[in-house]
PDB file of C-alpha atoms in Angstrom:
ATOM      1  CA  GLY A 227      87.632 115.291 201.354  1.00 67.00           C
ATOM      2  CA  GLN A 228      87.583 117.550 204.351  1.00 73.00           C
ATOM      3  CA  GLN A 229      86.335 115.986 207.563  1.00 82.00           C
ATOM      4  CA  LEU A 230      85.529 117.215 211.036  1.00 94.00           C
ATOM      5  CA  ASN A 231      86.336 115.182 214.118  1.00 96.00           C
ATOM      6  CA  GLN A 232      83.697 115.690 216.764  1.00 97.00           C
ATOM      7  CA  SER A 233      83.998 114.363 220.291  1.00 97.00           C
ATOM      8  CA  PRO A 234      82.761 112.835 222.380  1.00 97.00           C
ATOM      9  CA  GLN A 235      80.509 110.609 220.300  1.00 96.00           C
ATOM     10  CA  SER A 236      78.009 110.325 223.136  1.00 97.00           C
ATOM     11  CA  MET A 237      77.504 111.560 226.669  1.00 96.00           C
ATOM     12  CA  PHE A 238      75.241 110.512 229.516  1.00 96.00           C
ATOM     13  CA  ILE A 239      75.047 113.057 232.312  1.00 95.00           C
ATOM     14  CA  GLN A 240      72.994 114.016 235.335  1.00 96.00           C
ATOM     15  CA  GLU A 241      70.640 116.977 235.220  1.00 97.00           C
ATOM     16  CA  GLY A 242      72.419 120.106 236.383  1.00 97.00           C
ATOM     17  CA  GLU A 243      75.861 119.071 235.144  1.00 97.00           C
ATOM     18  CA  ASP A 244      77.871 121.064 232.647  1.00 97.00           C
ATOM     19  CA  VAL A 245      78.703 119.584 229.245  1.00 96.00           C
ATOM     20  CA  SER A 246      81.596 120.201 226.872  1.00 97.00           C
ATOM     21  CA  MET A 247      82.097 118.962 223.352  1.00 98.00           C
ATOM     22  CA  ASN A 248      84.484 119.925 220.606  1.00 97.00           C
ATOM     23  CA  CYS A 249      85.218 119.717 216.948  1.00 98.00           C
ATOM     24  CA  THR A 250      88.557 119.745 215.137  1.00 97.00           C
ATOM     25  CA  SER A 251      89.560 120.018 211.517  1.00 95.00           C
ATOM     26  CA  SER A 252      92.766 119.350 209.633  1.00 92.00           C
ATOM     27  CA  SER A 253      92.631 122.712 207.914  1.00 90.00           C
ATOM     28  CA  ILE A 254      91.620 126.265 208.699  1.00 93.00           C
ATOM     29  CA  PHE A 255      87.913 127.002 208.810  1.00 93.00           C
ATOM     30  CA  ASN A 256      86.421 130.463 208.456  1.00 92.00           C
ATOM     31  CA  THR A 257      83.004 129.707 209.912  1.00 94.00           C
ATOM     32  CA  TRP A 258      81.850 127.384 212.674  1.00 96.00           C
ATOM     33  CA  LEU A 259      78.211 126.576 213.340  1.00 96.00           C
ATOM     34  CA  TRP A 260      76.662 124.495 216.088  1.00 98.00           C
ATOM     35  CA  TYR A 261      73.328 122.750 215.541  1.00 98.00           C
ATOM     36  CA  LYS A 262      71.043 120.576 217.633  1.00 98.00           C
ATOM     37  CA  GLN A 263      68.819 117.879 216.210  1.00 97.00           C
ATOM     38  CA  ASP A 264      65.829 116.377 217.989  1.00 95.00           C
ATOM     39  CA  PRO A 265      64.377 113.033 216.830  1.00 89.00           C
ATOM     40  CA  GLY A 266      62.408 113.384 213.603  1.00 88.00           C
ATOM     41  CA  GLU A 267      63.411 116.996 213.162  1.00 93.00           C
ATOM     42  CA  GLY A 268      66.009 118.828 211.147  1.00 95.00           C
ATOM     43  CA  PRO A 269      69.104 120.452 212.663  1.00 97.00           C
ATOM     44  CA  VAL A 270      68.347 123.701 214.472  1.00 96.00           C
ATOM     45  CA  LEU A 271      70.996 126.405 214.473  1.00 95.00           C
ATOM     46  CA  LEU A 272      72.252 127.221 217.967  1.00 97.00           C
ATOM     47  CA  ILE A 273      75.291 129.434 217.504  1.00 97.00           C
ATOM     48  CA  ALA A 274      77.306 130.804 214.568  1.00 95.00           C
ATOM     49  CA  LEU A 275      80.952 131.883 214.882  1.00 96.00           C
ATOM     50  CA  TYR A 276      82.898 133.943 212.376  1.00 93.00           C
ATOM     51  CA  LYS A 277      86.151 135.093 213.977  1.00 94.00           C
ATOM     52  CA  ALA A 278      89.081 133.306 215.570  1.00 95.00           C
ATOM     53  CA  GLY A 279      88.803 133.546 219.343  1.00 95.00           C
ATOM     54  CA  GLU A 280      85.147 134.589 219.197  1.00 95.00           C
ATOM     55  CA  LEU A 281      83.101 133.510 222.200  1.00 97.00           C
ATOM     56  CA  THR A 282      79.315 133.590 221.770  1.00 97.00           C
ATOM     57  CA  SER A 283      76.513 132.640 224.129  1.00 97.00           C
ATOM     58  CA  ASN A 284      72.922 131.620 223.575  1.00 96.00           C
ATOM     59  CA  GLY A 285      71.282 131.185 226.952  1.00 97.00           C
ATOM     60  CA  ARG A 286      73.055 128.335 228.752  1.00 98.00           C
ATOM     61  CA  LEU A 287      75.060 127.523 225.634  1.00 98.00           C
ATOM     62  CA  THR A 288      78.464 129.000 224.927  1.00 98.00           C
ATOM     63  CA  ALA A 289      80.583 128.296 221.858  1.00 98.00           C
ATOM     64  CA  GLN A 290      84.070 129.381 220.923  1.00 98.00           C
ATOM     65  CA  PHE A 291      85.916 129.661 217.627  1.00 97.00           C
ATOM     66  CA  GLY A 292      89.374 128.294 218.380  1.00 95.00           C
ATOM     67  CA  THR A 293      92.343 130.605 217.993  1.00 94.00           C
ATOM     68  CA  THR A 294      94.049 128.198 215.596  1.00 94.00           C
ATOM     69  CA  ARG A 295      90.888 128.317 213.435  1.00 94.00           C
ATOM     70  CA  LYS A 296      91.013 124.532 213.355  1.00 95.00           C
ATOM     71  CA  ASP A 297      88.690 123.858 216.233  1.00 96.00           C
ATOM     72  CA  SER A 298      85.546 124.917 218.026  1.00 98.00           C
ATOM     73  CA  PHE A 299      83.981 124.146 221.385  1.00 98.00           C
ATOM     74  CA  LEU A 300      80.435 124.050 222.712  1.00 98.00           C
ATOM     75  CA  ASN A 301      79.604 124.177 226.397  1.00 98.00           C
ATOM     76  CA  ILE A 302      76.200 123.672 227.980  1.00 98.00           C
ATOM     77  CA  SER A 303      75.836 124.799 231.567  1.00 97.00           C
ATOM     78  CA  ALA A 304      73.403 123.393 234.118  1.00 97.00           C
ATOM     79  CA  SER A 305      71.916 120.823 231.766  1.00 97.00           C
ATOM     80  CA  ILE A 306      68.184 120.109 231.783  1.00 96.00           C
ATOM     81  CA  PRO A 307      66.211 117.190 230.324  1.00 95.00           C
ATOM     82  CA  SER A 308      65.250 119.116 227.173  1.00 95.00           C
ATOM     83  CA  ASP A 309      68.941 119.390 226.264  1.00 97.00           C
ATOM     84  CA  VAL A 310      68.721 115.779 225.107  1.00 97.00           C
ATOM     85  CA  GLY A 311      69.483 115.401 221.428  1.00 97.00           C
ATOM     86  CA  ILE A 312      72.308 115.246 218.929  1.00 97.00           C
ATOM     87  CA  TYR A 313      74.645 118.203 218.690  1.00 98.00           C
ATOM     88  CA  PHE A 314      76.490 118.799 215.441  1.00 98.00           C
ATOM     89  CA  CYS A 315      79.355 121.045 214.557  1.00 97.00           C
ATOM     90  CA  ALA A 316      79.598 122.296 210.998  1.00 96.00           C
ATOM     91  CA  GLY A 317      81.804 124.754 209.212  1.00 94.00           C
ATOM     92  CA  THR A 318      83.014 126.244 206.006  1.00 92.00           C
ATOM     93  CA  TYR A 319      86.531 126.868 204.770  1.00 87.00           C
ATOM     94  CA  ALA A 320      87.952 129.161 202.141  1.00 81.00           C
ATOM     95  CA  GLY A 321      87.272 128.014 198.632  1.00 78.00           C
ATOM     96  CA  ASN A 322      84.393 125.638 199.355  1.00 74.00           C
ATOM     97  CA  ASN A 323      81.709 128.223 198.757  1.00 70.00           C
ATOM     98  CA  ARG A 324      79.000 127.926 201.384  1.00 82.00           C
ATOM     99  CA  LYS A 325      78.692 124.185 201.656  1.00 89.00           C
ATOM    100  CA  LEU A 326      78.801 123.038 205.241  1.00 93.00           C
ATOM    101  CA  ILE A 327      81.190 120.297 206.349  1.00 95.00           C
ATOM    102  CA  TRP A 328      79.733 118.332 209.272  1.00 96.00           C
ATOM    103  CA  GLY A 329      80.919 116.390 212.263  1.00 97.00           C
ATOM    104  CA  LEU A 330      79.319 113.055 213.123  1.00 96.00           C
ATOM    105  CA  GLY A 331      77.508 114.526 216.104  1.00 96.00           C
ATOM    106  CA  THR A 332      77.512 114.168 219.869  1.00 97.00           C
ATOM    107  CA  SER A 333      74.510 112.349 221.312  1.00 97.00           C
ATOM    108  CA  LEU A 334      73.569 113.803 224.688  1.00 97.00           C
ATOM    109  CA  ALA A 335      71.401 112.022 227.240  1.00 97.00           C
ATOM    110  CA  VAL A 336      70.379 113.760 230.479  1.00 95.00           C
ATOM    111  CA  ASN A 337      69.223 111.826 233.501  1.00 92.00           C
ATOM    112  CA  PRO A 338      66.641 113.835 235.473  1.00 89.00           C
TER     113      PRO A 338
ATOM    114  CA  GLU B  78      57.628 133.420 209.653  1.00 68.00           C
ATOM    115  CA  ALA B  79      57.288 129.884 208.290  1.00 84.00           C
ATOM    116  CA  GLY B  80      60.390 127.729 208.348  1.00 94.00           C
ATOM    117  CA  VAL B  81      61.768 125.440 205.684  1.00 97.00           C
ATOM    118  CA  THR B  82      59.267 122.759 204.750  1.00 97.00           C
ATOM    119  CA  GLN B  83      59.879 119.451 203.024  1.00 98.00           C
ATOM    120  CA  PHE B  84      57.574 116.914 201.450  1.00 98.00           C
ATOM    121  CA  PRO B  85      57.111 114.038 201.888  1.00 98.00           C
ATOM    122  CA  SER B  86      58.370 113.340 205.392  1.00 97.00           C
ATOM    123  CA  HIS B  87      58.871 109.679 204.532  1.00 97.00           C
ATOM    124  CA  SER B  88      59.084 107.742 201.284  1.00 98.00           C
ATOM    125  CA  VAL B  89      59.532 104.021 200.780  1.00 98.00           C
ATOM    126  CA  ILE B  90      60.160 102.928 197.209  1.00 97.00           C
ATOM    127  CA  GLU B  91      61.563  99.927 195.416  1.00 97.00           C
ATOM    128  CA  LYS B  92      64.880  99.858 193.681  1.00 97.00           C
ATOM    129  CA  GLY B  93      64.498 101.184 190.165  1.00 97.00           C
ATOM    130  CA  GLN B  94      61.573 103.457 190.935  1.00 98.00           C
ATOM    131  CA  THR B  95      61.565 107.234 190.816  1.00 98.00           C
ATOM    132  CA  VAL B  96      61.072 109.587 193.745  1.00 98.00           C
ATOM    133  CA  THR B  97      60.770 113.351 193.840  1.00 98.00           C
ATOM    134  CA  LEU B  98      61.443 115.307 196.997  1.00 98.00           C
ATOM    135  CA  ARG B  99      60.246 118.859 197.440  1.00 98.00           C
ATOM    136  CA  CYS B 100      61.613 121.729 199.512  1.00 98.00           C
ATOM    137  CA  ASP B 101      60.044 125.106 200.205  1.00 97.00           C
ATOM    138  CA  PRO B 102      62.631 127.509 201.641  1.00 97.00           C
ATOM    139  CA  ILE B 103      62.000 130.386 203.982  1.00 95.00           C
ATOM    140  CA  SER B 104      60.400 133.185 202.010  1.00 93.00           C
ATOM    141  CA  GLY B 105      62.963 135.618 200.639  1.00 91.00           C
ATOM    142  CA  HIS B 106      65.950 133.296 201.030  1.00 93.00           C
ATOM    143  CA  ASP B 107      67.938 133.246 197.817  1.00 93.00           C
ATOM    144  CA  ASN B 108      70.194 130.392 198.867  1.00 94.00           C
ATOM    145  CA  LEU B 109      68.843 126.842 198.939  1.00 96.00           C
ATOM    146  CA  TYR B 110      70.871 123.762 199.802  1.00 97.00           C
ATOM    147  CA  TRP B 111      70.341 120.028 199.707  1.00 98.00           C
ATOM    148  CA  TYR B 112      72.154 117.700 202.094  1.00 98.00           C
ATOM    149  CA  ARG B 113      71.916 113.992 202.788  1.00 97.00           C
ATOM    150  CA  ARG B 114      72.665 111.878 205.812  1.00 96.00           C
ATOM    151  CA  VAL B 115      73.235 108.187 205.285  1.00 95.00           C
ATOM    152  CA  MET B 116      72.938 106.088 208.431  1.00 90.00           C
ATOM    153  CA  GLY B 117      76.120 106.136 210.445  1.00 89.00           C
ATOM    154  CA  LYS B 118      77.732 108.808 208.310  1.00 93.00           C
ATOM    155  CA  GLU B 119      77.999 112.559 208.538  1.00 94.00           C
ATOM    156  CA  ILE B 120      75.593 114.944 206.864  1.00 96.00           C
ATOM    157  CA  LYS B 121      76.922 115.609 203.381  1.00 96.00           C
ATOM    158  CA  PHE B 122      76.390 118.484 201.003  1.00 96.00           C
ATOM    159  CA  LEU B 123      74.681 117.744 197.695  1.00 97.00           C
ATOM    160  CA  LEU B 124      74.156 121.090 195.992  1.00 95.00           C
ATOM    161  CA  HIS B 125      73.529 124.800 196.373  1.00 95.00           C
ATOM    162  CA  PHE B 126      71.152 127.064 194.454  1.00 95.00           C
ATOM    163  CA  VAL B 127      71.325 130.820 194.338  1.00 93.00           C
ATOM    164  CA  LYS B 128      67.863 131.795 193.216  1.00 94.00           C
ATOM    165  CA  GLU B 129      67.223 129.495 190.246  1.00 94.00           C
ATOM    166  CA  SER B 130      70.877 128.899 189.357  1.00 94.00           C
ATOM    167  CA  LYS B 131      73.005 125.983 190.502  1.00 94.00           C
ATOM    168  CA  GLN B 132      75.946 127.561 192.324  1.00 92.00           C
ATOM    169  CA  ASP B 133      77.626 124.333 193.344  1.00 92.00           C
ATOM    170  CA  GLU B 134      76.559 120.778 192.566  1.00 94.00           C
ATOM    171  CA  SER B 135      79.840 119.125 193.463  1.00 93.00           C
ATOM    172  CA  GLY B 136      78.184 116.874 196.038  1.00 94.00           C
ATOM    173  CA  MET B 137      75.656 115.231 193.743  1.00 96.00           C
ATOM    174  CA  PRO B 138      76.477 111.511 193.783  1.00 93.00           C
ATOM    175  CA  ASN B 139      75.784 110.773 190.119  1.00 93.00           C
ATOM    176  CA  ASN B 140      73.512 111.574 187.214  1.00 94.00           C
ATOM    177  CA  ARG B 141      70.605 109.681 188.738  1.00 97.00           C
ATOM    178  CA  PHE B 142      70.041 112.769 190.869  1.00 97.00           C
ATOM    179  CA  LEU B 143      68.445 115.852 189.330  1.00 97.00           C
ATOM    180  CA  ALA B 144      67.699 119.034 191.235  1.00 97.00           C
ATOM    181  CA  GLU B 145      65.686 121.972 190.009  1.00 97.00           C
ATOM    182  CA  ARG B 146      64.566 125.278 191.422  1.00 97.00           C
ATOM    183  CA  THR B 147      62.093 126.794 189.046  1.00 86.00           C
ATOM    184  CA  GLY B 148      61.523 130.506 189.478  1.00 88.00           C
ATOM    185  CA  GLY B 149      63.892 130.638 192.390  1.00 85.00           C
ATOM    186  CA  THR B 150      61.268 129.500 194.886  1.00 93.00           C
ATOM    187  CA  TYR B 151      60.747 125.861 195.805  1.00 97.00           C
ATOM    188  CA  SER B 152      63.131 123.112 194.759  1.00 98.00           C
ATOM    189  CA  THR B 153      62.744 119.485 193.801  1.00 98.00           C
ATOM    190  CA  LEU B 154      65.247 116.664 193.970  1.00 98.00           C
ATOM    191  CA  LYS B 155      64.496 113.690 191.770  1.00 98.00           C
ATOM    192  CA  VAL B 156      66.180 110.332 192.074  1.00 97.00           C
ATOM    193  CA  GLN B 157      65.752 108.160 189.003  1.00 97.00           C
ATOM    194  CA  PRO B 158      66.211 105.229 189.109  1.00 97.00           C
ATOM    195  CA  ALA B 159      66.656 104.807 192.843  1.00 97.00           C
ATOM    196  CA  GLU B 160      69.296 102.432 194.187  1.00 97.00           C
ATOM    197  CA  LEU B 161      69.607 100.868 197.633  1.00 97.00           C
ATOM    198  CA  GLU B 162      72.499 103.158 198.571  1.00 96.00           C
ATOM    199  CA  ASP B 163      70.288 106.211 198.047  1.00 97.00           C
ATOM    200  CA  SER B 164      68.500 105.490 201.316  1.00 98.00           C
ATOM    201  CA  GLY B 165      68.969 108.164 203.935  1.00 97.00           C
ATOM    202  CA  VAL B 166      67.561 111.421 205.197  1.00 97.00           C
ATOM    203  CA  TYR B 167      67.536 114.278 202.717  1.00 98.00           C
ATOM    204  CA  PHE B 168      67.639 117.733 204.246  1.00 98.00           C
ATOM    205  CA  CYS B 169      66.946 121.043 202.624  1.00 98.00           C
ATOM    206  CA  ALA B 170      68.237 124.305 204.042  1.00 97.00           C
ATOM    207  CA  SER B 171      67.999 127.948 203.091  1.00 96.00           C
ATOM    208  CA  SER B 172      69.785 131.163 203.961  1.00 93.00           C
ATOM    209  CA  PRO B 173      69.491 134.844 203.124  1.00 89.00           C
ATOM    210  CA  GLY B 174      71.739 136.427 200.521  1.00 74.00           C
ATOM    211  CA  THR B 175      74.927 137.211 202.401  1.00 70.00           C
ATOM    212  CA  TYR B 176      74.741 134.952 205.449  1.00 71.00           C
ATOM    213  CA  TYR B 177      76.442 131.623 206.101  1.00 80.00           C
ATOM    214  CA  GLU B 178      73.823 130.576 208.632  1.00 89.00           C
ATOM    215  CA  GLN B 179      71.635 127.895 207.132  1.00 93.00           C
ATOM    216  CA  TYR B 180      68.159 126.963 208.378  1.00 94.00           C
ATOM    217  CA  PHE B 181      67.062 123.405 207.921  1.00 96.00           C
ATOM    218  CA  GLY B 182      63.815 121.658 207.159  1.00 97.00           C
ATOM    219  CA  PRO B 183      62.691 118.504 208.970  1.00 97.00           C
ATOM    220  CA  GLY B 184      64.060 116.234 206.261  1.00 97.00           C
ATOM    221  CA  THR B 185      62.670 113.489 204.061  1.00 98.00           C
ATOM    222  CA  ARG B 186      63.519 109.959 205.097  1.00 97.00           C
ATOM    223  CA  LEU B 187      63.965 107.901 201.926  1.00 98.00           C
ATOM    224  CA  THR B 188      64.059 104.133 202.095  1.00 98.00           C
ATOM    225  CA  VAL B 189      64.874 102.171 198.961  1.00 98.00           C
ATOM    226  CA  THR B 190      64.065  98.451 199.212  1.00 97.00           C
TER     227      THR B 190
END
């Protein structure tokens, strides 16, 4: 079945640093979503992208829908300790209805 | 506005027993989804309801899993009989009629021993 490759798998950074992570697919996606999961909680939607090339921000977070429609990127600027968690990319492609295909997640640790 | 709620938060059962998970979506959301994350693997789709109808159940592992959404409100997912490989975190999500954005509950952690 369809899979998403998300990288890096984990990151350990200093507070104040910028963070980048990305997700790639083997086929064209028509929707990309970025979620964050805290321990013991469900994924929380951060940003939704619907058009190739679209760049959307949510506070210090910025995500882009790749122009090839096979990738997406998430950047976090000036990281703070509460950014700690697991970040997931997810998406849908034509013909799979609305079921989300997920990456394995990027675990982010921030050193104060 | 209340978010998606799930019950129970944790369940530990023995192989062969039955467990029923419940999900209450955000009020007014016609779409309800079940997903599962097995340790070390990605979150995987199980099924999708539109109101009380099953729109897509292509992700259901086998016939030991039964999902219902009576009256188009809350949903239940029953596993009978449970097997060891059913252990994982079961998430429920909901979305409004025409949107792809899905809002998740906190999950139910199921452990089958």
